[in-house]
Amino acid sequence: MYQKVSTDLNFVEREKNIEKFWRENDIFKKSMESRKDGPTYTFYDGPPTANGKPHIGHVLTRVIKDMIPRYRTMKGCMVPRKAGWDTHGLPVELEVEKLLGLDGKEQIEEYGLDPFIGKCKESVWKYKGMWEDFSATVGFWADMDDPYVTYHDDFIESEWWALKQIWDKGLLYKGFKIVPYCPRCGTPLSSHEVAQGYKAVKERSAVVRFKVVGEDAYFLAWTTTPWTLPSNVALCVNPEETYVKVRAADGYVYYMAKALTDNVLGKLSTAEGVPAYEILETCKGTDLEYKAYEPLFACTGESAAKQHKKGHFVTCDDYVTMTDGTGIVHIAPAFGEDDAQVGRKYDLPFVQFVDGRGNMTQETPYAGKFVKDADPDILVDLDKEGKLFDAPKFEHDYPFCWRCDTPLIYYARESWFIKMTAVRDDLVRNNRTVNWIPESIGEGRFGNWLENIQDWGISRNRYWGTPLNIWECEDCGYQQAVGSREELEKLSGSPAAKTVELHRPYIDEITCTCSKCGKTMKRVPEVIDCWFDSGAMPFAQHHYPFENKELFESQFPAQFISEAVDQTRGWFYSLMAESTLLFNRAPFENVIVLGHVQDENGQKMSKSKGNAVDPFEALATYGADAIRWYFYINSAPWLPNRFHGKAVMEGQRKFLGTLWNTYAFFILYANIDDFDATKYTLEYEKLPVMDKWLLSKLNTAVKEVDQHLDNYRIPEAARGLDNFVDEMSNWYVRRCRERFWAKGMEQDKINAYMTLYTALVQICKCAAPLIPFMTEEIYLNLVKSNDKEAPESIHLCDYPVADESMIDKKLEENMEQVLAIVVMGRAARNAANIKNRQPIGTMYVKAAHVLEDYFKDIVEDELNVKDVVFREDVSDLTSYSFKPQLRTVGPKYGKQLGGIRKYLSEADGTKAMNELKAEGAIKFEVDGVEISLTEEDLLIDVAQKAGLVTEGDNYVTVVLDTNLSPELVEEGFVYEVISKIQTMRKDVNFEVMDHIKVAVNGNAKIAEIVEANKEAISEKVLAGEIVTDTELATMKEWNVNGEKVTIGVEKISV
């Protein structure tokens, strides 16, 4: 006996039981062990940060990253799945600062690095348990017992090896550059970090008057960062563009680009008929070069004078555009890469009136103010002094720190860089070897990023991170990269180097002797970008090259990775960058890029908006399989996913519910018959057509789903499963239900059981990687309960292989036509308002080909039609009438319109329609003029002949004869009575095989019909006796085709 199955579709509790079964029986470990001799298929898990909680987007990444490895394992591969934790970086430091009530680097150093680092180590594991529970609930299988951890010394030592390799290639250097800088965190950011933090902001820009020396005129320049104006040392024009000197309606004389004068000056209020400006002179940008102007702020002039450098004159550079502004750009070399290049070209003074905390310095009138807060004060002061022409609001994308949400500033400082520009061609070439899903990301977003790659700002002026492994001589400045503990021990002569923790402040205590001058070398103070940590995981997780050399080489590159689209400039990039630098090859072969999860209205989820979905609540409400299924079938994985409960529940009902109910149906009747599938074999040659059709569809589905998963086509695989389960339940089981009701255990019944059993087992194995919980539960009951030799879990089984000998495409095509005819027949019944329980005499069908009697019988039975008649043409059963479409006919045949109307009204509709279909037009003459009317020239009215209803599409047309004979009407009553009795059986919870007594009271007409058809009714409802005018245990009044009748049912013993 199989375990009885509930049809309750709340699967959450069942999933917990399956999760417990996996855990207690080490199923994941066994799945790995069972494939240890198989070919390696490597999957890299992008490490999450355990000091942040999982969100709903992590469900999507987890279910994709779980499904492909499950599939490959069932295909016979050894799939290493080492979990990892990303543990370094600003997020952790910010969390600890908040915990300790600290604000910024000064307070951290006052608190003490040793205790601060200790708190960081504690913080990274804050939500570890939550992540592990979350992963288990989702069904994400990975080695959580032995994960890689980016703060472990072995991991760091591998990174040191990598950085030493990069150093030895001359690609790691220290440079004074304009870098994106977070004043809150006190550290520069890499370009790929900056790319993740842009926001659209509206703020005041400034159009400023710069007084020309020796003239009563002004240069008009525009800037979106007013806080940089106190550090202005030059102006810049485009050398090839045309500039003008104009007298404006506001009384000033300005220099600016001719192309932008209307945009800037055209709005000045003037008297009627007086122009907004008058052009006095025209010149090229080069004509303005070296023209001097007065410093905007006195402090800037003083600073320039101290440097003994000339400033405050016009420079030329072709980066100046004519798209906006005035065509004149203000230059502050401390705050922009273009500005810095101009500064170097003209040897301009370097003025940086902003400190490392983003505050204006003491030299300015705005000392101590954060740069963005200083903007309004600067604009007010300039306006008071007559130096502000305008301060228009300007909307643009501005970078914010992706960790602490502080506005970034571009800031000149010394940093360490990896020279990625030197390997640009290698990056581009390696990227072309990757199968990007979708391809457009690899070629577009990621490919374009690589084409325009910048050097990687690798250093961070922080504390909790992998220390940069460069030691520098305090005296002569000689620098040396250290690639291992062993090397550090040799250079330092200190045995402590073997065991010292490779973090600040401990590693900073190890000093070396300079090989050049003999003085002391100390480690530079910086740590590295934590994105380097995650990009190092392919080799650092194995402590390569110090250990596991062969293991790493067997698992590199990965065959598969997957993360959200924002990782194109995060993990995907750091992986590709480091792999190219170290091994000059792509680190992954296939990558599925995932879209972001949005709310049901397509909006980004956020706590502040109140539209964020708690993943734990969602999993507790719908269950893991339902959410997994939703993400697989809803849309292509790279598109944004609108997550909402209704859609999840619809998918649960449509696919999971259908599969479960089909399984429950099988168990119900198998237990009634004490059927055990292990005692029988599927004998294909003995099967009827319906069974062969299901097995053909099954093997076609297995073949196609396997191909889709093999090629990472996830929605297509899900749809293949969905379609098969729908046809198995709503066609095969419904058509074959009575075979399971038959008495005894005849061959036909065995065939039905074995066919459905085979389909359920195979499709569950096929779907196991996608919905691991439900398929496991079905397998354990359906297979393992009776077959002790079967694998312990469905996830220890091989993925099914299609049996090509069972695939019969002709059979599938015939049944597809049957289904198409049935769909149209049902539509015709609905149009005629005739229930399916009312038999109909005849239905005419026009289809691609005439079906054999077996299939014709199915259509007749399914549609409750006595005779289905195939015809090559059904147009004679329909009448057509035509009118001219005045919109098209009028312009062509205006004078003949009356004659056209007359001809069409008198034409034989059927003949005219045949001509239209055959020739593409109806042709005739009116007053000697040849008329040709195509379908777009005609208004066609289709009318069925009396008693006929037509429905059709491009493939199938059916015509239903709705004329009902008295015999057909009586039969309709019989089917209605049977339906009412079956409903009552269900309502009072009778078992399927319970026999009953039936009473029909209060309607002589119904009683007479029941008496005349007693035998047929009794067989259908398992009635041992049918009586009239008798009260039974359960009575109910019904309306049967307009006749009121009371029907009673009562269970009886047989």
Coordinates of C-alpha atoms in Angstrom, one line a residue, residues 631-986:
F631 CA 11.0 32.4 -10.9
Y632 CA 11.6 29.6 -13.5
I633 CA 8.5 30.1 -15.6
N634 CA 7.5 33.7 -15.1
S635 CA 9.9 35.2 -17.6
A636 CA 13.4 35.0 -19.0
P637 CA 15.7 35.2 -15.9
W638 CA 17.6 38.3 -17.1
L639 CA 14.4 40.3 -17.2
P640 CA 13.0 42.1 -14.2
N641 CA 10.7 39.9 -12.2
R642 CA 7.5 41.3 -10.7
F643 CA 7.0 39.3 -7.5
H644 CA 3.5 39.1 -6.1
G645 CA 1.6 36.4 -4.2
K646 CA -1.3 36.0 -6.7
A647 CA 1.2 35.0 -9.5
V648 CA 3.0 32.6 -7.2
M649 CA -0.3 31.0 -6.2
E650 CA -1.5 30.8 -9.8
G651 CA 1.7 28.9 -10.7
Q652 CA 1.3 26.7 -7.7
R653 CA -2.3 25.8 -8.6
K654 CA -1.6 25.4 -12.3
F655 CA 1.5 23.3 -12.3
L656 CA 2.3 22.1 -8.8
G657 CA -1.4 21.5 -7.9
T658 CA -2.0 19.7 -11.2
L659 CA 1.0 17.4 -10.7
W660 CA 0.1 16.7 -7.1
N661 CA -3.6 16.0 -7.8
T662 CA -2.6 13.6 -10.6
Y663 CA -0.3 11.8 -8.2
A664 CA -3.1 11.8 -5.6
F665 CA -5.5 10.3 -8.1
F666 CA -3.0 7.5 -8.9
I667 CA -2.5 6.7 -5.2
L668 CA -6.2 6.7 -4.4
Y669 CA -7.0 4.0 -7.0
A670 CA -3.8 2.1 -6.6
N671 CA -4.6 1.7 -2.9
I672 CA -8.2 0.6 -3.7
D673 CA -6.8 -2.1 -6.1
D674 CA -3.8 -2.8 -3.9
F675 CA -1.7 -2.1 -7.0
D676 CA 2.1 -2.4 -6.7
A677 CA 4.0 -1.1 -9.7
T678 CA 7.0 -3.2 -8.9
K679 CA 5.0 -6.4 -9.6
Y680 CA 4.3 -5.5 -13.2
T681 CA 6.2 -4.4 -16.3
L682 CA 5.1 -1.9 -18.9
E683 CA 4.4 -4.0 -22.1
Y684 CA 4.4 -1.4 -24.9
E685 CA 3.0 -3.7 -27.6
K686 CA -0.1 -4.3 -25.4
L687 CA -0.9 -0.7 -24.9
P688 CA -3.9 1.1 -26.4
V689 CA -3.4 4.3 -28.5
M690 CA -4.0 6.7 -25.5
D691 CA -1.3 5.1 -23.4
K692 CA 1.2 5.2 -26.4
W693 CA 0.3 8.8 -26.9
L694 CA 1.1 9.7 -23.3
L695 CA 4.4 7.8 -23.4
S696 CA 5.3 9.5 -26.7
K697 CA 4.5 12.9 -25.1
L698 CA 6.5 12.0 -22.0
N699 CA 9.6 11.0 -23.9
T700 CA 9.3 14.1 -26.1
A701 CA 9.1 16.2 -23.0
V702 CA 12.0 14.5 -21.3
K703 CA 14.1 15.0 -24.5
E704 CA 13.2 18.7 -24.9
V705 CA 13.5 19.6 -21.2
D706 CA 16.9 17.9 -21.1
Q707 CA 18.0 19.9 -24.1
H708 CA 16.7 23.2 -22.7
L709 CA 18.5 22.7 -19.3
D710 CA 21.7 21.6 -21.1
N711 CA 21.6 24.9 -22.9
Y712 CA 20.5 27.0 -19.8
R713 CA 17.1 27.7 -21.3
I714 CA 15.2 27.8 -18.0
P715 CA 11.8 29.2 -18.9
E716 CA 11.6 26.9 -22.0
A717 CA 12.4 23.9 -19.8
A718 CA 9.7 24.9 -17.2
R719 CA 7.1 25.4 -20.0
G720 CA 7.9 22.0 -21.4
L721 CA 7.2 20.4 -18.0
D722 CA 4.1 22.6 -17.5
N723 CA 2.6 21.6 -20.9
F724 CA 3.2 17.9 -20.3
V725 CA 1.7 17.9 -16.8
D726 CA -1.3 19.8 -18.1
E727 CA -1.9 17.2 -20.9
M728 CA -1.3 14.3 -18.6
S729 CA -3.9 15.5 -16.1
N730 CA -6.4 17.3 -18.1
W731 CA -6.4 15.0 -21.1
Y732 CA -5.0 11.6 -20.4
V733 CA -6.3 11.1 -16.8
R734 CA -9.7 12.6 -17.7
R735 CA -10.0 10.5 -20.8
C736 CA -8.9 7.3 -19.0
R737 CA -10.5 7.8 -15.6
E738 CA -13.1 5.0 -16.1
R739 CA -10.3 2.5 -16.9
F740 CA -9.2 2.9 -13.2
W741 CA -12.8 2.4 -12.0
A742 CA -13.1 -0.9 -13.8
K743 CA -13.6 -4.0 -11.6
G744 CA -10.8 -6.6 -11.2
M745 CA -7.3 -6.3 -12.6
E746 CA -7.7 -6.7 -16.4
Q747 CA -4.8 -6.0 -18.8
D748 CA -6.3 -2.7 -19.8
K749 CA -6.4 -1.5 -16.2
I750 CA -2.8 -2.6 -15.7
N751 CA -1.8 -0.7 -18.8
A752 CA -3.4 2.4 -17.5
Y753 CA -1.7 2.1 -14.1
M754 CA 1.7 1.4 -15.5
T755 CA 1.5 4.1 -18.1
L756 CA 0.5 6.7 -15.5
Y757 CA 3.0 5.4 -13.0
T758 CA 5.8 5.6 -15.6
A759 CA 4.8 9.1 -16.6
L760 CA 4.7 10.3 -13.0
V761 CA 8.0 8.9 -12.0
Q762 CA 9.8 10.1 -15.1
I763 CA 8.4 13.6 -15.1
C764 CA 9.2 13.9 -11.4
K765 CA 12.8 13.0 -12.1
C766 CA 12.8 15.4 -15.0
A767 CA 11.4 18.2 -12.7
A768 CA 13.5 17.3 -9.6
P769 CA 16.2 20.0 -10.2
L770 CA 13.5 22.7 -10.4
I771 CA 11.0 21.6 -7.7
P772 CA 13.2 19.4 -5.4
F773 CA 10.7 19.1 -2.5
M774 CA 7.5 17.9 -4.1
T775 CA 9.3 15.6 -6.5
E776 CA 11.1 14.0 -3.6
E777 CA 7.9 13.4 -1.7
I778 CA 6.2 11.9 -4.7
Y779 CA 9.3 9.7 -5.4
L780 CA 9.6 8.4 -1.8
N781 CA 5.9 7.3 -1.8
L782 CA 5.6 6.2 -5.4
V783 CA 8.9 4.4 -5.8
K784 CA 11.0 4.0 -2.7
S785 CA 8.1 2.8 -0.5
N786 CA 7.8 -0.4 -2.6
D787 CA 11.2 -0.7 -4.2
K788 CA 13.8 -1.1 -1.5
E789 CA 16.6 -1.4 -4.2
A790 CA 15.7 2.1 -5.6
P791 CA 18.0 5.0 -4.8
E792 CA 17.3 6.5 -1.4
S793 CA 16.3 9.9 -2.9
I794 CA 15.1 11.2 -6.2
H795 CA 18.2 13.4 -6.1
L796 CA 20.4 10.3 -6.1
C797 CA 18.8 9.1 -9.4
D798 CA 20.1 9.6 -12.9
Y799 CA 18.4 12.2 -15.0
P800 CA 15.9 10.4 -17.3
V801 CA 16.9 9.6 -20.9
A802 CA 14.2 9.8 -23.5
D803 CA 13.3 6.4 -25.1
E804 CA 13.2 7.4 -28.8
S805 CA 11.4 4.2 -29.7
M806 CA 8.3 5.4 -27.8
I807 CA 8.2 8.8 -29.6
D808 CA 5.6 8.7 -32.3
K809 CA 5.3 12.1 -33.9
K810 CA 2.4 11.1 -36.2
L811 CA 0.4 10.0 -33.1
E812 CA 1.2 13.3 -31.4
E813 CA 0.1 15.3 -34.4
N814 CA -3.2 13.3 -34.6
M815 CA -3.9 13.9 -30.9
E816 CA -3.0 17.6 -31.3
Q817 CA -5.7 17.8 -34.0
V818 CA -8.1 16.1 -31.7
L819 CA -7.4 18.7 -29.0
A820 CA -7.8 21.5 -31.5
I821 CA -11.2 20.2 -32.6
V822 CA -12.3 19.7 -29.0
V823 CA -11.3 23.3 -28.2
M824 CA -13.4 24.6 -31.1
G825 CA -16.3 22.3 -30.3
R826 CA -16.4 23.6 -26.7
A827 CA -16.4 27.1 -28.0
A828 CA -19.3 26.3 -30.3
R829 CA -21.2 24.8 -27.4
N830 CA -20.6 27.9 -25.4
A831 CA -21.7 30.1 -28.2
A832 CA -24.9 28.0 -28.5
N833 CA -25.3 28.0 -24.7
I834 CA -25.6 24.2 -24.6
K835 CA -24.0 22.4 -21.7
N836 CA -21.5 19.6 -22.4
R837 CA -23.9 17.1 -20.6
Q838 CA -26.5 17.7 -23.3
P839 CA -25.8 15.3 -26.2
I840 CA -25.7 16.7 -29.7
G841 CA -26.5 14.8 -32.9
T842 CA -24.0 16.0 -35.4
M843 CA -20.8 18.2 -35.7
Y844 CA -19.2 18.9 -39.0
V845 CA -15.4 19.4 -39.0
K846 CA -13.0 21.0 -41.6
A847 CA -9.4 20.2 -40.6
A848 CA -6.0 19.5 -42.1
H849 CA -6.8 15.8 -42.5
V850 CA -9.5 13.3 -41.7
L851 CA -8.9 11.5 -38.4
E852 CA -9.1 7.8 -38.1
D853 CA -12.1 6.3 -36.3
Y854 CA -10.2 5.9 -33.0
F855 CA -9.5 9.7 -32.8
K856 CA -12.9 10.5 -34.1
D857 CA -14.5 8.4 -31.3
I858 CA -12.5 10.5 -28.8
V859 CA -13.8 13.7 -30.2
E860 CA -17.4 12.4 -30.1
D861 CA -17.1 11.2 -26.5
E862 CA -15.3 14.3 -25.3
L863 CA -17.9 16.7 -26.9
N864 CA -20.8 14.4 -26.2
V865 CA -21.7 14.4 -30.0
K866 CA -23.2 11.3 -31.6
D867 CA -21.6 11.8 -35.0
V868 CA -18.5 13.8 -36.1
V869 CA -18.5 14.3 -39.9
F870 CA -15.3 15.5 -41.6
R871 CA -15.8 17.7 -44.7
E872 CA -13.4 19.4 -47.1
D873 CA -15.6 22.5 -47.1
V874 CA -18.2 23.8 -44.6
S875 CA -18.9 27.1 -46.3
D876 CA -22.3 25.8 -47.5
L877 CA -23.3 25.6 -43.9
T878 CA -22.7 29.3 -43.4
S879 CA -24.1 32.3 -45.2
Y880 CA -22.2 35.4 -46.0
S881 CA -23.3 38.9 -47.0
F882 CA -21.1 41.8 -48.1
K883 CA -21.1 45.6 -48.0
P884 CA -18.4 48.0 -49.4
Q885 CA -15.9 49.4 -46.9
L886 CA -16.4 53.1 -47.7
R887 CA -13.0 54.2 -46.3
T888 CA -11.2 52.2 -49.1
V889 CA -13.8 51.8 -51.8
G890 CA -14.9 55.5 -51.9
P891 CA -11.6 56.9 -53.1
K892 CA -11.2 54.2 -55.8
Y893 CA -14.7 53.8 -57.1
G894 CA -16.7 56.8 -55.9
K895 CA -18.9 57.1 -59.0
Q896 CA -19.7 53.4 -59.1
L897 CA -20.5 53.1 -55.4
G898 CA -24.3 52.7 -55.9
G899 CA -23.7 49.9 -58.4
I900 CA -21.3 48.2 -56.1
R901 CA -23.8 48.2 -53.3
K902 CA -26.5 46.8 -55.5
Y903 CA -24.2 44.0 -56.8
L904 CA -23.0 43.0 -53.4
S905 CA -26.5 42.9 -51.9
E906 CA -27.7 40.6 -54.6
A907 CA -24.6 38.4 -54.9
D908 CA -24.6 34.7 -53.8
G909 CA -22.7 35.0 -50.6
T910 CA -21.2 31.5 -50.7
K911 CA -19.9 31.9 -54.2
A912 CA -18.6 35.3 -53.5
M913 CA -16.7 34.0 -50.5
N914 CA -15.2 31.2 -52.5
E915 CA -14.0 33.6 -55.1
L916 CA -12.5 35.9 -52.5
K917 CA -10.6 33.0 -50.9
A918 CA -9.5 31.6 -54.3
E919 CA -8.6 34.8 -56.1
G920 CA -8.0 37.2 -53.3
A921 CA -10.7 39.5 -54.7
I922 CA -14.3 39.7 -55.9
K923 CA -14.3 41.0 -59.5
F924 CA -17.3 42.4 -61.5
E925 CA -18.3 45.3 -63.7
V926 CA -20.3 48.4 -62.9
D927 CA -21.2 50.7 -65.8
G928 CA -18.4 49.2 -67.9
V929 CA -15.8 49.8 -65.2
E930 CA -13.9 46.7 -63.9
I931 CA -14.3 46.5 -60.1
S932 CA -11.9 44.5 -57.9
L933 CA -12.6 44.3 -54.2
T934 CA -10.1 42.7 -51.8
E935 CA -10.9 41.7 -48.2
E936 CA -9.9 45.1 -46.9
D937 CA -12.5 46.7 -49.2
L938 CA -15.3 44.6 -47.8
L939 CA -17.5 44.5 -44.6
I940 CA -18.2 40.7 -44.3
D941 CA -21.1 39.5 -42.2
V942 CA -21.0 35.8 -41.3
A943 CA -24.3 34.2 -40.4
Q944 CA -25.0 30.5 -39.5
K945 CA -27.9 28.8 -41.1
A946 CA -30.7 28.1 -38.7
G947 CA -29.8 25.5 -36.1
L948 CA -26.1 25.7 -36.8
V949 CA -23.2 27.3 -34.8
T950 CA -19.7 27.8 -36.3
E951 CA -16.4 28.3 -34.6
G952 CA -12.9 28.2 -36.3
D953 CA -9.4 29.5 -36.6
N954 CA -6.7 29.1 -39.3
Y955 CA -6.5 25.4 -38.8
V956 CA -9.8 24.0 -37.7
T957 CA -13.5 24.9 -38.3
V958 CA -16.4 23.1 -36.6
V959 CA -20.1 23.5 -37.3
L960 CA -22.4 22.3 -34.5
D961 CA -26.0 21.1 -35.4
T962 CA -27.9 22.4 -32.4
N963 CA -31.2 20.8 -33.3
L964 CA -32.1 18.4 -30.5
S965 CA -34.4 15.3 -30.9
P966 CA -36.5 14.1 -28.0
E967 CA -34.1 11.2 -27.5
L968 CA -31.2 13.6 -27.2
V969 CA -33.1 15.8 -24.7
E970 CA -33.9 12.8 -22.6
E971 CA -30.2 11.7 -22.6
G972 CA -29.3 15.2 -21.5
F973 CA -31.6 14.8 -18.5
V974 CA -29.9 11.5 -17.6
Y975 CA -26.4 13.1 -17.6
E976 CA -27.6 16.0 -15.5
V977 CA -29.1 13.6 -12.9
I978 CA -25.9 11.6 -12.8
S979 CA -23.9 14.9 -12.3
K980 CA -26.1 15.9 -9.4
I981 CA -25.8 12.6 -7.7
Q982 CA -22.0 12.6 -8.1
T983 CA -21.9 16.1 -6.6
M984 CA -23.9 14.9 -3.6
R985 CA -21.5 11.9 -3.1
K986 CA -18.6 14.3 -2.9

